[in-house]
Coordinates of C-alpha atoms and ligand atoms in Angstrom, one line a residue:
X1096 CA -222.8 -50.1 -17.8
X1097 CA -219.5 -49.4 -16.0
X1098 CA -216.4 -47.6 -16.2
X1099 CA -213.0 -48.5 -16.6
X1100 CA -210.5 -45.7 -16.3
X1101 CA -206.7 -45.2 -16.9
X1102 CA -204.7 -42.4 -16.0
X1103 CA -201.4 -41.3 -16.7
X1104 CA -199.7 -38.3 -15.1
X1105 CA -196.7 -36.9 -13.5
X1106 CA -197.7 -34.1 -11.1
X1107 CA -201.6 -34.3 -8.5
X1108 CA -206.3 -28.2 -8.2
X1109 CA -207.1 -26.4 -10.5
X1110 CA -210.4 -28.1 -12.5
X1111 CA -210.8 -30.4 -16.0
X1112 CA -214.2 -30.7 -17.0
X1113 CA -214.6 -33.5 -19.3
X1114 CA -218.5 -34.1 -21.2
X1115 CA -219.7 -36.3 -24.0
X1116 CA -219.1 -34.1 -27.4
X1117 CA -222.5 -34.7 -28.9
X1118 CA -221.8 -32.6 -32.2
X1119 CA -219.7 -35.2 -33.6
X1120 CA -220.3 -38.6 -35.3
X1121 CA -219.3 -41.8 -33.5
X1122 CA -216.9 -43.9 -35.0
X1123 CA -215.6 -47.5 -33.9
X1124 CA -211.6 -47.1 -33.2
X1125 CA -210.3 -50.2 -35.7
X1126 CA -208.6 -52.3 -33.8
X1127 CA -205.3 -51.8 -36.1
X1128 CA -204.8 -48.3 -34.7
X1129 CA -202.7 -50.3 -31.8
X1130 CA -200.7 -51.8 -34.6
X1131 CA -197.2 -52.5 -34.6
X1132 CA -194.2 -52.6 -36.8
X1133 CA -190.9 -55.5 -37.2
X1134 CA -188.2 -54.3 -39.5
X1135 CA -185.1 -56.5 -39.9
X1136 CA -183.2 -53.6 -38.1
X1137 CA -180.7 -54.0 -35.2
X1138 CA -182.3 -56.4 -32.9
X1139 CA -185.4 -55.8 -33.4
X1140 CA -185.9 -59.2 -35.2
X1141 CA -182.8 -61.3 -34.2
X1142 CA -182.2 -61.2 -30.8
X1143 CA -185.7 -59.8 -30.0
X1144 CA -187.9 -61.3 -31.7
X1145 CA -186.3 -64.3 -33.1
X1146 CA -183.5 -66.3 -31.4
X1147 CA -183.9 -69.3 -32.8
X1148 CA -184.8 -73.3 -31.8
X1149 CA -181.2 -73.7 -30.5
X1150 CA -181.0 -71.0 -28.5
X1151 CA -180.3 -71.2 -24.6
X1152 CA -183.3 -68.4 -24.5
X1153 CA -186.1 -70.1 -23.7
X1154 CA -188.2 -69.8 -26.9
X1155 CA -191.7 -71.3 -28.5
X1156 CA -190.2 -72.3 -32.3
X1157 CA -187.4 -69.8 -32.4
X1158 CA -189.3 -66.9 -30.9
X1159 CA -188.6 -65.7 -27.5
X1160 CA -191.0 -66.5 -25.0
X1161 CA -191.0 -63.6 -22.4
X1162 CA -191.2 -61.2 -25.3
X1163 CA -194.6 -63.8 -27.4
X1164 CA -196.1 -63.6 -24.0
X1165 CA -195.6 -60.0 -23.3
X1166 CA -197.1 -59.4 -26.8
X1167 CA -199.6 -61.5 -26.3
X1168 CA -200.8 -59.3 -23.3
X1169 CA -201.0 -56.3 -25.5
X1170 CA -203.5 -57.8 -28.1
X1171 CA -201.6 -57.1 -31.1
X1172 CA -203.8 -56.5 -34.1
X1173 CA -201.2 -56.3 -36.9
X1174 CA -197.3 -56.5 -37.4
X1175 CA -196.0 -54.5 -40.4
X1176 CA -192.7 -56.5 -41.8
X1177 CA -189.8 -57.1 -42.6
X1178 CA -189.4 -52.7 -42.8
X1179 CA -189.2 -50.4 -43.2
X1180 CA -186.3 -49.0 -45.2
X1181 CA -185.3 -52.8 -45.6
X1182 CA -188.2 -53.6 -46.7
X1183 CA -186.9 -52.4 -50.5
X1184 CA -183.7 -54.3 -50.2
X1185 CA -185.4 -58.1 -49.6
X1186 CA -185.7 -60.3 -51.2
X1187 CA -187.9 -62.8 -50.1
X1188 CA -186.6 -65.9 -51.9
X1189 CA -183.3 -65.5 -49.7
X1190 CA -185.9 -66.3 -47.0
X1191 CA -187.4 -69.7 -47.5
X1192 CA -186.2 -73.5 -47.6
X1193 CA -184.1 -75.0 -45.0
X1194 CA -182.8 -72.3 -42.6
X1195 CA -179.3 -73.5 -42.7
X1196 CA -179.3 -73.2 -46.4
X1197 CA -180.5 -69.8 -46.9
X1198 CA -178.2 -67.3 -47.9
X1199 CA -176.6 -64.9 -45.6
X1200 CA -176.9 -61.3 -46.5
X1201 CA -175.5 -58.0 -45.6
X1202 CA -178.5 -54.9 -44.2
X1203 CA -177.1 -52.3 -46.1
X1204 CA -179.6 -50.3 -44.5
X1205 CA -179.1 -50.6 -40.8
X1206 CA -175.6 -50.7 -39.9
X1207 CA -174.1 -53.4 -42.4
X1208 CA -175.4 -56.2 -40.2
X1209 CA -174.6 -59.9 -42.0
X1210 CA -178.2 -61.5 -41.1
X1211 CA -178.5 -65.3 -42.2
X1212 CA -182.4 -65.4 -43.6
X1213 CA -183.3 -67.3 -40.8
X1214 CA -186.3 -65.7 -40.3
X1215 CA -188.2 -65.4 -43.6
X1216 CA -192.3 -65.4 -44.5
X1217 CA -192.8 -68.7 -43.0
X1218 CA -191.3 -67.2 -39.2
X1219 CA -193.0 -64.3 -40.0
X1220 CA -196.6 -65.3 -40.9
X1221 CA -196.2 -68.0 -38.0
X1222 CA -195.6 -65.6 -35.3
X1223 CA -198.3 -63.5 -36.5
X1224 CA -200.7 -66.4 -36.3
X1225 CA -199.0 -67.0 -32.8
X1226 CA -200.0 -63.9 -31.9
X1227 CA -203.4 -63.8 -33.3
X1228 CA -202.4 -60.9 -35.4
X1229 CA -202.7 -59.6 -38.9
X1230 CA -199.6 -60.1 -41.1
X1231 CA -199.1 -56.5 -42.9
X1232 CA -196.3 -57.0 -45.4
X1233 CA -194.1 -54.6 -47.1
X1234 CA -193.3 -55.4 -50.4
X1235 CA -189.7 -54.3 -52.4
X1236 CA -190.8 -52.0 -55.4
X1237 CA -187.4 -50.3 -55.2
X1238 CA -185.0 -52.8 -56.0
X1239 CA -187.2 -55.8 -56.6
X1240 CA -189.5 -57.2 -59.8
X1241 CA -192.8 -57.2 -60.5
X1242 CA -192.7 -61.0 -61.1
X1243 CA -190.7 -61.1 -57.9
X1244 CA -193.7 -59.6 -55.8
X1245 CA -196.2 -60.9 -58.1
X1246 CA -194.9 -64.5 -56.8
X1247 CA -194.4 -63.6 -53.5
X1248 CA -198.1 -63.2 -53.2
X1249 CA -198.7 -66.4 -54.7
X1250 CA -196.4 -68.0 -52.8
X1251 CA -198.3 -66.6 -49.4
X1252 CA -201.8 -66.9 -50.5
X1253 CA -202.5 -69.1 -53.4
X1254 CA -204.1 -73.0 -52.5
X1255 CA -203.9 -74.1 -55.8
X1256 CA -201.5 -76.4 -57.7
X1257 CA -199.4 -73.9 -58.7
X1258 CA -196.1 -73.8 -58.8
X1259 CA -195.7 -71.0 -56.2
X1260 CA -198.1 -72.9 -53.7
X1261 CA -196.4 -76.1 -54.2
X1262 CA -192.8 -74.5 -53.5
X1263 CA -194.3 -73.5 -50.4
X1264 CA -196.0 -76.7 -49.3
X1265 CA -192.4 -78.2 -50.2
X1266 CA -191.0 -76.2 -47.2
X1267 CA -193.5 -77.1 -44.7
X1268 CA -196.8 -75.1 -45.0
X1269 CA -200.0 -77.0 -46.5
X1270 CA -202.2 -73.9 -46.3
X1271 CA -201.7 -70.6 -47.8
X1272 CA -201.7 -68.1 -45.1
X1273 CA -204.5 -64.9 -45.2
X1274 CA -202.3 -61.7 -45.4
X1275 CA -204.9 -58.8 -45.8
X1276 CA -202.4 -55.8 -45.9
X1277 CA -199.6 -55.8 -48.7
X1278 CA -197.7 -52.5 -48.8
X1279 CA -196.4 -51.3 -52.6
X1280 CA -192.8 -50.1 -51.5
X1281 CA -191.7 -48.1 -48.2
X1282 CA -190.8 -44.3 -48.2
X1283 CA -190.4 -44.4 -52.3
X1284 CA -189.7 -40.7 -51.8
X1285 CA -186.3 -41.8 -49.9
X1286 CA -184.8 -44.9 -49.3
X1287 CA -187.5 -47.0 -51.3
X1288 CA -186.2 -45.7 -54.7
X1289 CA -185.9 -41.8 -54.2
X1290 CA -188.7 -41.1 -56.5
X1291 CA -190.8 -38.6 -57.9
X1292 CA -194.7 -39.1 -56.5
X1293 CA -195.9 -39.4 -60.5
X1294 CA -193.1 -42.0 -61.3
X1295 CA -194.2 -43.5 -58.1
X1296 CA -197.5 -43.7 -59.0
X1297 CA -196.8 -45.3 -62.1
X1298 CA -194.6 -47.8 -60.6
X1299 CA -197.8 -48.5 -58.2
X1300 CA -199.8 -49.2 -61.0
X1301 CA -197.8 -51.8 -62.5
X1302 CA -196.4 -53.0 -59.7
X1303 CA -200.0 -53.7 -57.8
X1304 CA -201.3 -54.2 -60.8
X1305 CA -200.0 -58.2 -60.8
X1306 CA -200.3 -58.6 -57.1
X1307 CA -203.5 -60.6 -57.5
X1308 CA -206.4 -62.1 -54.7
X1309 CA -206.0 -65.9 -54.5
X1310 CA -207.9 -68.5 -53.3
X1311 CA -210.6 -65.6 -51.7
X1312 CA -207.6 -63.8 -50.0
X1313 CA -208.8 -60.7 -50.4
X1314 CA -205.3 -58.1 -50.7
X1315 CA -205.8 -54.5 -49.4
X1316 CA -203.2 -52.6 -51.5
X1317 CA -201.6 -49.7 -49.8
X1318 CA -199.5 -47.3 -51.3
X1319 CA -195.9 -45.9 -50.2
X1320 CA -197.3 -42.5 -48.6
X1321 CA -196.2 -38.7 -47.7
X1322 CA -193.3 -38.0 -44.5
X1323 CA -195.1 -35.1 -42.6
X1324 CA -195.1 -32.0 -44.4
X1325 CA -195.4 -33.8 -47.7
X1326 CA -199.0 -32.6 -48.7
X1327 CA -198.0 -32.6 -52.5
X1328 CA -197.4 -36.3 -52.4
X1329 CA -200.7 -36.7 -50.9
X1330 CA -202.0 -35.4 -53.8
X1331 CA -200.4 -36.6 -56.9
X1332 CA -201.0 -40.1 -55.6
X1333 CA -204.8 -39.6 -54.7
X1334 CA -204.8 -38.1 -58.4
X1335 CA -202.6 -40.4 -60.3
X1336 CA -202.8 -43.6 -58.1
X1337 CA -206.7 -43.0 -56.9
X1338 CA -209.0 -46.4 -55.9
X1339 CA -206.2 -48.8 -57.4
X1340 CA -205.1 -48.2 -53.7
X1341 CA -207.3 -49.5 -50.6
X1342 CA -204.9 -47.1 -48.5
X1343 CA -202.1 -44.9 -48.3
X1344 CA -199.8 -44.6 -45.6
X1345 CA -198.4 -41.4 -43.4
X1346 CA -195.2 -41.5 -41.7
X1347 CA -194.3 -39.1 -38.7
X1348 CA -191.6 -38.9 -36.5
X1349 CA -191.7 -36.6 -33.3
X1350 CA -188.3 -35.2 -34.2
X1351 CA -187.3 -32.1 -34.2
X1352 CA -183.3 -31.5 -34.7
X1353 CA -182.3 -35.1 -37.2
X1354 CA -178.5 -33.7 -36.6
X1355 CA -179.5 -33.3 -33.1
X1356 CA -181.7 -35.6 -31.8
X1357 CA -181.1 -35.4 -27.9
X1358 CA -180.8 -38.0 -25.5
X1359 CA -183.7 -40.3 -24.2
X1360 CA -183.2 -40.2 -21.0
X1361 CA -181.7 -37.0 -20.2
X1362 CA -183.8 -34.0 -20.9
X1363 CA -185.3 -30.8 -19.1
X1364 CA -188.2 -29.4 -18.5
X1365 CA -188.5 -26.9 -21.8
X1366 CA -187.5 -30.1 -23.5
X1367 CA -190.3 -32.6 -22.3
X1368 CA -192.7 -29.6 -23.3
X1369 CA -191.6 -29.1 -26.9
X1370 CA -191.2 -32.8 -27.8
X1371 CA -195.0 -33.2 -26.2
X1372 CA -195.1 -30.1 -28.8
X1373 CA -194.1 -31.7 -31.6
X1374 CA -195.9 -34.8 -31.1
X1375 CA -199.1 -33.3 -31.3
X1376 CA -198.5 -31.5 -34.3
X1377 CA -199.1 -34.1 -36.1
X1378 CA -202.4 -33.3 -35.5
X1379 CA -203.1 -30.6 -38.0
X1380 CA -200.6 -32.9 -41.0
X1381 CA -203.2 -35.5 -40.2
X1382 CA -205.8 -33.0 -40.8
X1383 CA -204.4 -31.3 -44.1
X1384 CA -203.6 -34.8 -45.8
X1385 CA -207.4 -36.0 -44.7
X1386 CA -208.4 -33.0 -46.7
X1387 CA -206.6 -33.9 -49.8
X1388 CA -208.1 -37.1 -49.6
X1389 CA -211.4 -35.8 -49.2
X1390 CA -211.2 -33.9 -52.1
X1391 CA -210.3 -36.8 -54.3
X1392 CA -211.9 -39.2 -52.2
X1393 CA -215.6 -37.8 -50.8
X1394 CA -216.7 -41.4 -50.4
X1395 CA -214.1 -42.2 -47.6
X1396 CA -212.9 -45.2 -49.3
X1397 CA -209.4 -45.2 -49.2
X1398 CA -207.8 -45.4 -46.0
X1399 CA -205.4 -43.4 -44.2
X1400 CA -202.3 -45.9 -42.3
X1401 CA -199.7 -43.6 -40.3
X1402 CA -197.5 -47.3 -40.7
X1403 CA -194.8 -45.4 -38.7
X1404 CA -195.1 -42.8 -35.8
X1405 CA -193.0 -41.9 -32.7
X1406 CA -189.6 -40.8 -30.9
X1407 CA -186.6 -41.1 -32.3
X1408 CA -183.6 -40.5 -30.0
X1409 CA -179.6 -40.8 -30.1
X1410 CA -179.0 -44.6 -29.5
X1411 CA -178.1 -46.0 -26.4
X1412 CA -174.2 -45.2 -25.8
X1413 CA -172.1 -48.4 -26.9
X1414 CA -174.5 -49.1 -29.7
X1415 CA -174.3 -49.5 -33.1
X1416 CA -175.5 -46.0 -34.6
X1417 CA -177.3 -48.1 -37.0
X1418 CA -179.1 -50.2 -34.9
X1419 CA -181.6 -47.4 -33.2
X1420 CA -181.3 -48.6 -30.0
X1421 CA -183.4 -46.1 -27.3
X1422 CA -184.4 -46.3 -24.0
X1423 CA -188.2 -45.2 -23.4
X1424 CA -188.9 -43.2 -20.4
X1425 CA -192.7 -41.0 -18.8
X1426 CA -192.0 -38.3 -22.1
X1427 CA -192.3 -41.4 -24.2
X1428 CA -195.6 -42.7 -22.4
X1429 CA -196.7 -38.9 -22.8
X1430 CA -195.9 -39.3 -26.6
X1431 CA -197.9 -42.6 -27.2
X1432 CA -200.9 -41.4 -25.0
X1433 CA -201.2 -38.1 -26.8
X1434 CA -201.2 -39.5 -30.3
X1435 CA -203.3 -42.6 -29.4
X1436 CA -205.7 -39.9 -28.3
X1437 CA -205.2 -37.9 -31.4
X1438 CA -205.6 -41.1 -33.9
X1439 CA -209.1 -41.9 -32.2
X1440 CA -210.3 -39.0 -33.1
X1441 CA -209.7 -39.4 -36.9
X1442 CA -210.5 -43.5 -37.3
X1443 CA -213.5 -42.6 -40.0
X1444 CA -210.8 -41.9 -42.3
X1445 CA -207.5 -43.4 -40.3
X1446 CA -207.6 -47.5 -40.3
X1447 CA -204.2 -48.6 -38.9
X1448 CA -201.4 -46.8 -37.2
X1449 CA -197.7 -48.9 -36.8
X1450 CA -194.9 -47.2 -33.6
X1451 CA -192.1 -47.7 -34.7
X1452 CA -191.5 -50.5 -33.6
X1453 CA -191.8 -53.0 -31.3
X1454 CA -189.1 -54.5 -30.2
X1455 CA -185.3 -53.0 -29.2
X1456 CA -185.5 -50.3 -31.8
X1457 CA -186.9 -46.4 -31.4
X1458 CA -189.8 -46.1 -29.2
X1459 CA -190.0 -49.9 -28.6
X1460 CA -192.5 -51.9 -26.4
X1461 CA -190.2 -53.7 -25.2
X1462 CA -186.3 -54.1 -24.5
X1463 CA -184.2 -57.0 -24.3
X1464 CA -180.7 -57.7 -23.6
X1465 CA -179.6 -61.3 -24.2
X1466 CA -181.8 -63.4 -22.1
X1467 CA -183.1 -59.9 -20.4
X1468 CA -186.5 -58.0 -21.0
X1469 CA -187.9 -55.5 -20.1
X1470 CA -191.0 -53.7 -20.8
X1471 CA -191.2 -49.9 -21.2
X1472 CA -193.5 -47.3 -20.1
X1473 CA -194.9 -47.1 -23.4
X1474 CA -196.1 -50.7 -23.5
X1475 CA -197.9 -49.8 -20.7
X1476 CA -199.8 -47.2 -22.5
X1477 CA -200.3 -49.7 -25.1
X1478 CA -201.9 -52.3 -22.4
X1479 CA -203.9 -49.5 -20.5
X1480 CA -205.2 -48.5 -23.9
X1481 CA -206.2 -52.0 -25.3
X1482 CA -209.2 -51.5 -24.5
X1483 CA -210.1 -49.4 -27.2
X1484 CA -209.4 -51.6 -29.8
X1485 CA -212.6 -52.3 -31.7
X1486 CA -214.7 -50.0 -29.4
X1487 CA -217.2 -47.8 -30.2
X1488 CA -215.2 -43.9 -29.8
X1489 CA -217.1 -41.2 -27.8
X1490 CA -216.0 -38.0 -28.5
X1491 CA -215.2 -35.9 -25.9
X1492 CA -215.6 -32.0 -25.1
X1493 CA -212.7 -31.0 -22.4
X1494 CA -212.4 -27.6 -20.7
X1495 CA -209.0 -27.9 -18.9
X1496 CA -206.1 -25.5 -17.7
X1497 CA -204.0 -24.1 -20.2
X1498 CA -199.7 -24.6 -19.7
X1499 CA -198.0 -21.7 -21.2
X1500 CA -195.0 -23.1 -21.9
X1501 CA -191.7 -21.5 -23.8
X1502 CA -190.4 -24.5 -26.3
X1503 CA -187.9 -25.1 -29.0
X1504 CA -189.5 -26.3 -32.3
X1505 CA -187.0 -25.8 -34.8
X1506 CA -183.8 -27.3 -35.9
X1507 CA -182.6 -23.9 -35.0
X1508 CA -183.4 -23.6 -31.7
X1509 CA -185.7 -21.1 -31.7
X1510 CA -187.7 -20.2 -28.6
X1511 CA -191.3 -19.6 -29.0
X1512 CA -194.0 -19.6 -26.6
X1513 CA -197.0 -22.9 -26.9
X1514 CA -200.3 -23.4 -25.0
X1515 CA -200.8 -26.7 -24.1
X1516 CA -203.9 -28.7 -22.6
X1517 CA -202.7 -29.9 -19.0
X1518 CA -205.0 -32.9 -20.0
X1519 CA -206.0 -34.5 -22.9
X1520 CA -208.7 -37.8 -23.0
X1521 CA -210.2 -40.2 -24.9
X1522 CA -213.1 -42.6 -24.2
X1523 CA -214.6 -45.4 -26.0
X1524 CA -217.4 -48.1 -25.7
X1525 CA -217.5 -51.7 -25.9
X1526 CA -219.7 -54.9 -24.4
X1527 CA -221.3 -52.6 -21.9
X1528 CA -217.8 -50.8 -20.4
X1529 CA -216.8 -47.3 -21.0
X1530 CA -213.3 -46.9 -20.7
X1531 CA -211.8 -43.5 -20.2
X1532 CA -208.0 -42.6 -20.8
X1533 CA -206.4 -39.2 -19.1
X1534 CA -203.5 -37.3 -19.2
X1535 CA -201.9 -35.0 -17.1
X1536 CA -199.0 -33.6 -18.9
X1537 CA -198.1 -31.1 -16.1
X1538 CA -195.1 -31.6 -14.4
X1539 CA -195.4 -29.8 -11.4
X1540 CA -199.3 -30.1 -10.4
X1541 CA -201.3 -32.8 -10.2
X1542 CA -205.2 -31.8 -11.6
X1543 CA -209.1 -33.0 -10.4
X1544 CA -210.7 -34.3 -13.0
X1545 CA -214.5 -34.2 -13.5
X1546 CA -216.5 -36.6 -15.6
X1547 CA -220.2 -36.5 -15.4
X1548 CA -220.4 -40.8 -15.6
X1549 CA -223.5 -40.8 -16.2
X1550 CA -223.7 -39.1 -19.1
X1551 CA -220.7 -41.5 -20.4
X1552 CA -223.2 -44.5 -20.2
X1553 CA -221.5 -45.4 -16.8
X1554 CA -222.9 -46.5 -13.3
X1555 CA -220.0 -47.6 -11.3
X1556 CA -216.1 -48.2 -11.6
X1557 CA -214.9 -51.2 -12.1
X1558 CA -211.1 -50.9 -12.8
X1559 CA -208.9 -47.6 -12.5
X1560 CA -205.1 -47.9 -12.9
X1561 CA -202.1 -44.8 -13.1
X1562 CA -198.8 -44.7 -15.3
X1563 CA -197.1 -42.3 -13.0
X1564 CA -193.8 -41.3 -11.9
X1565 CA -191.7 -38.7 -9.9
X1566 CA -189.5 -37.6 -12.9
X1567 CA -190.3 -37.6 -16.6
X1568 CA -187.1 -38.9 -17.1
X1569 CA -188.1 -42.0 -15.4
X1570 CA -187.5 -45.2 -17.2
X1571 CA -187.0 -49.0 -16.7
X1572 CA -183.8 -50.8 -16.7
X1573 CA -182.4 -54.2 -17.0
X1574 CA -181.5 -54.1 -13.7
X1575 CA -184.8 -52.3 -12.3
X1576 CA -187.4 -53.4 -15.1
X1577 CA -190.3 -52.2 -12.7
X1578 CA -189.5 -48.7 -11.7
X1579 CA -192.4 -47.1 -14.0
X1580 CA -195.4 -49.8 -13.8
X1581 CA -199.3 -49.1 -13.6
X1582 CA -200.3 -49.1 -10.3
X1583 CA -204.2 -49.2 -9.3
X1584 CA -205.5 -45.9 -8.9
X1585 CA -207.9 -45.0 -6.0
X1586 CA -207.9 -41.3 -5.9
X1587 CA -211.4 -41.2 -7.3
X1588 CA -214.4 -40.2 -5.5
X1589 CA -218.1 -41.0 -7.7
X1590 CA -220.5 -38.4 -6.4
X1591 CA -224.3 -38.1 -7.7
X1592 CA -223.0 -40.2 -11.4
Ligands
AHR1234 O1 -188.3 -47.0 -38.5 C1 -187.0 -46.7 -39.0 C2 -187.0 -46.2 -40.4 O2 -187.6 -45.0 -40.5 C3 -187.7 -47.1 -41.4 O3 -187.0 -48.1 -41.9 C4 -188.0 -46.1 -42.5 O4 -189.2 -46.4 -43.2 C5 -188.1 -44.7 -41.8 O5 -187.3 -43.8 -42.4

């Protein structure tokens, strides 16, 4: 066996004792718990994503290659599309057929952008299979039909001689595509319809009702799930909605002020702490709606997807408000790491998780500027972690310094007082390496870590990197992409396993 470990921290003795946690049940870590999310929203998709076959930015089909190659590195296991809150505006007809004959539209949602359609299902289920990935599409139950995404399945999955299949053989596809993961409506509690959870779940019911498994595509329907605190949502729907659902979906944003965001890149100290804060209370709302489903659900067999997780700052200045346009500094690494960390624990009942999302919008991957790219400190969590996907989890028992820290966790303002672990870890097993992930949230002090490797399965090292930097505030630019990269890490000493 051997090791490979990842660190991430911003400090370098006080002592963490890490050892295998032997009380509780192994799980593997689904490979869709590094999944990621495209919604047609500022330029996330055009620009980003999509520039088109004409464009002077070098491209493979219309996509961008620096950002399909970057992606590629990353292992992506699944792309939720096209949102999202636009996700319950589309329409995918407007989406098919000859791209210069599609009809432009306005997103109503995100900033009044006119988009043209030019990227539809075909672009979309492409670049997944570019990728390698899962498709995981939203469907419009707010202001759409149930014929309309009754057909839209069709039209994706069906290898008869129908007329769905045959429309889309007309515009270039032979073969229907596989797409596993269908999502019944987006946030139907907001802007998906601004429903009730039991009108929802009777709109579930019909609605997924005629969204049927063709040609041995098997669909794995997941219903439109709670924000947060929403435990009552939970409930109805694991009453009312039940095992017509193969999952339901979570959605949690580390935010703490919405009136008041505060800036990505310029924070102190008390408010790195209480954002860290925040993002690991999602912790114990994971734990609450797992409960509810327990109770409804003993057999474990509908599936909890947090489809959209993760910070969510003012915009960039000079941007469109409506475009969500962020930089992504160390906090945000800290943020990903953390709740990576959390997720693993929960993956007998959690199957996919989706940041939000991947490119140019919230806590992106990755940033691009015209023919610019850059990739941010939390892609590099996201690469450092890969190796987790599809491994076998090994819970952990840590002992490590507590950080008394004064933090702000309401709207309000309000100072109260948090204990923190300086470092939190996750470790996982696959094809004979253990990989370990740390973090040292401390700003000031670095910590010594020790890990009894032997007991992990582990003879020797084989790869150690560190995401570190001097500030938290540290961040890459356009014009510095490469000020917060992993570096190899060699402040490791193995000692008697
Ligand atoms: O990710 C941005 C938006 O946040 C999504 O469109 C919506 O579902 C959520 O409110």
């Amino acid at each position: 066996m051997t090791i490979a470990l990842s660190a991430l921290c911003l400090g370098a003795k006080a002592e963490t004792n890490i050892t295998p946690d032997t009380t509780k049940e192994k799980h593997i870590i689904p490979a869709e718990v590094y999944g990621q999310f495209a919604e047609h929203l500022g330029s996330c998709i055009y620009g980003g994503i999509w520039v088109g076959e004409q464009s002077p930015i070098a491209n493979v089909n219309g996509y961008r290659k620096d950002v399909l190659e970057a992606l590629k590195a990353l292992h992506v296991p699944v792309m939720r599309w096209p949102g999202g809150c636009f996700a319950d505006n589309y329409h995918w007809r407007d989406g098919i057929g000859p791209q210069n004959e599609r009809p432009r539209m306005v997103n109503t949602n995100w900033g009044g952008t006119v988009e043209d359609n030019s990227f539809g299902t075909h672009e979309f289920l492409n670049l997944c299979e570019l990728l390698g990935c899962e498709p995981y599409v939203s469907a419009n139950i707010g202001s759409g039909t149930v014929e309309e995404m009754a057909k839209w399945v069709e039209y994706m999955t069906s290898d008869d001689d129908s007329p769905l299949a045959n429309l889309r053989r007309q515009n270039g596809r032979e073969k229907a595509w596989k797409v596993k993961y269908f999502g019944v409506g987006n946030e139907s509690w907001g802007c998906g319809g601004q429903m009730r959870p039991e009108y929802y779940s009777d709109e579930y019911r019909r609605y997924a009702e005629y969204c049927r498994s063709f040609s041995g595509n098997q669909l794995f329907k997941i219903a439109s799930g709670a924000s947060d605190y929403d435990f009552n949502w939970t409930e109805v729907l694991m009453k009312q909605i039940g095992n017509r659902m193969q999952g339901v979906s979570l959605h949690y944003y580390s935010v703490i002020n919405w009136d008041n965001k505060g800036k990505a890149t310029e924070f102190d100290d008390q408010q790195y702490y209480s954002f860290l804060a925040k993002c690991q209370d999602i912790e114990p709302i994971i734990q609450r709606h797992i409960g509810i489903m327990n109770e409804y659900d003993p057999e474990n067999k509908i599936k909890l997807l947090v489809d959209e997780w993760g910070t969510w700052w003012e915009v960039e200045e000079g941007t469109n408000p409506g475009h969500l346009f962020q930089q992504n500094t160390m906090r945000d690494a800290m943020v990903a790491a953390l709740s990576l960390n959390i997720f693993h624990r929960y993956t007998d009942r959690i199957l996919m998780t989706n940041i939000a999302q991947v490119v140019n919008v919230l806590q992106a991957m990755i940033l691009t500027r015209d023919e610019k790219m850059l990739l941010t400190p939390t892609y590099h969590i996201y690469r450092m972690y890969a190796p987790h996907q599809n491994a076998q989890h090994l819970p952990l028992s840590i002992t490590s310094p507590v950080l008394t820290r004064q933090v702000a966790l309401q709207a309000n303002g309000t100072i109260s007082e948090v204990e923190l672990s300086k470092v939190s870890a996750t470790a996982s097993q696959k094809a004979g390496v253990t990989t370990i992930s740390l973090v040292n949230i401390d700003l000031e002090k670095p910590e010594t870590i020790r890990i009894p490797l032997h007991q992990l399965a582990a003879a020797k090292v084989v790869n150690a990197e560190i995401l570190t930097a001097k500030k938290a505030t540290a961040h890459n630019t356009f014009d510095q992409p490469n000020q917060v990269v992993p570096v190899a890490f060699k402040d490791y000493k193995v000692q008697k396993g």
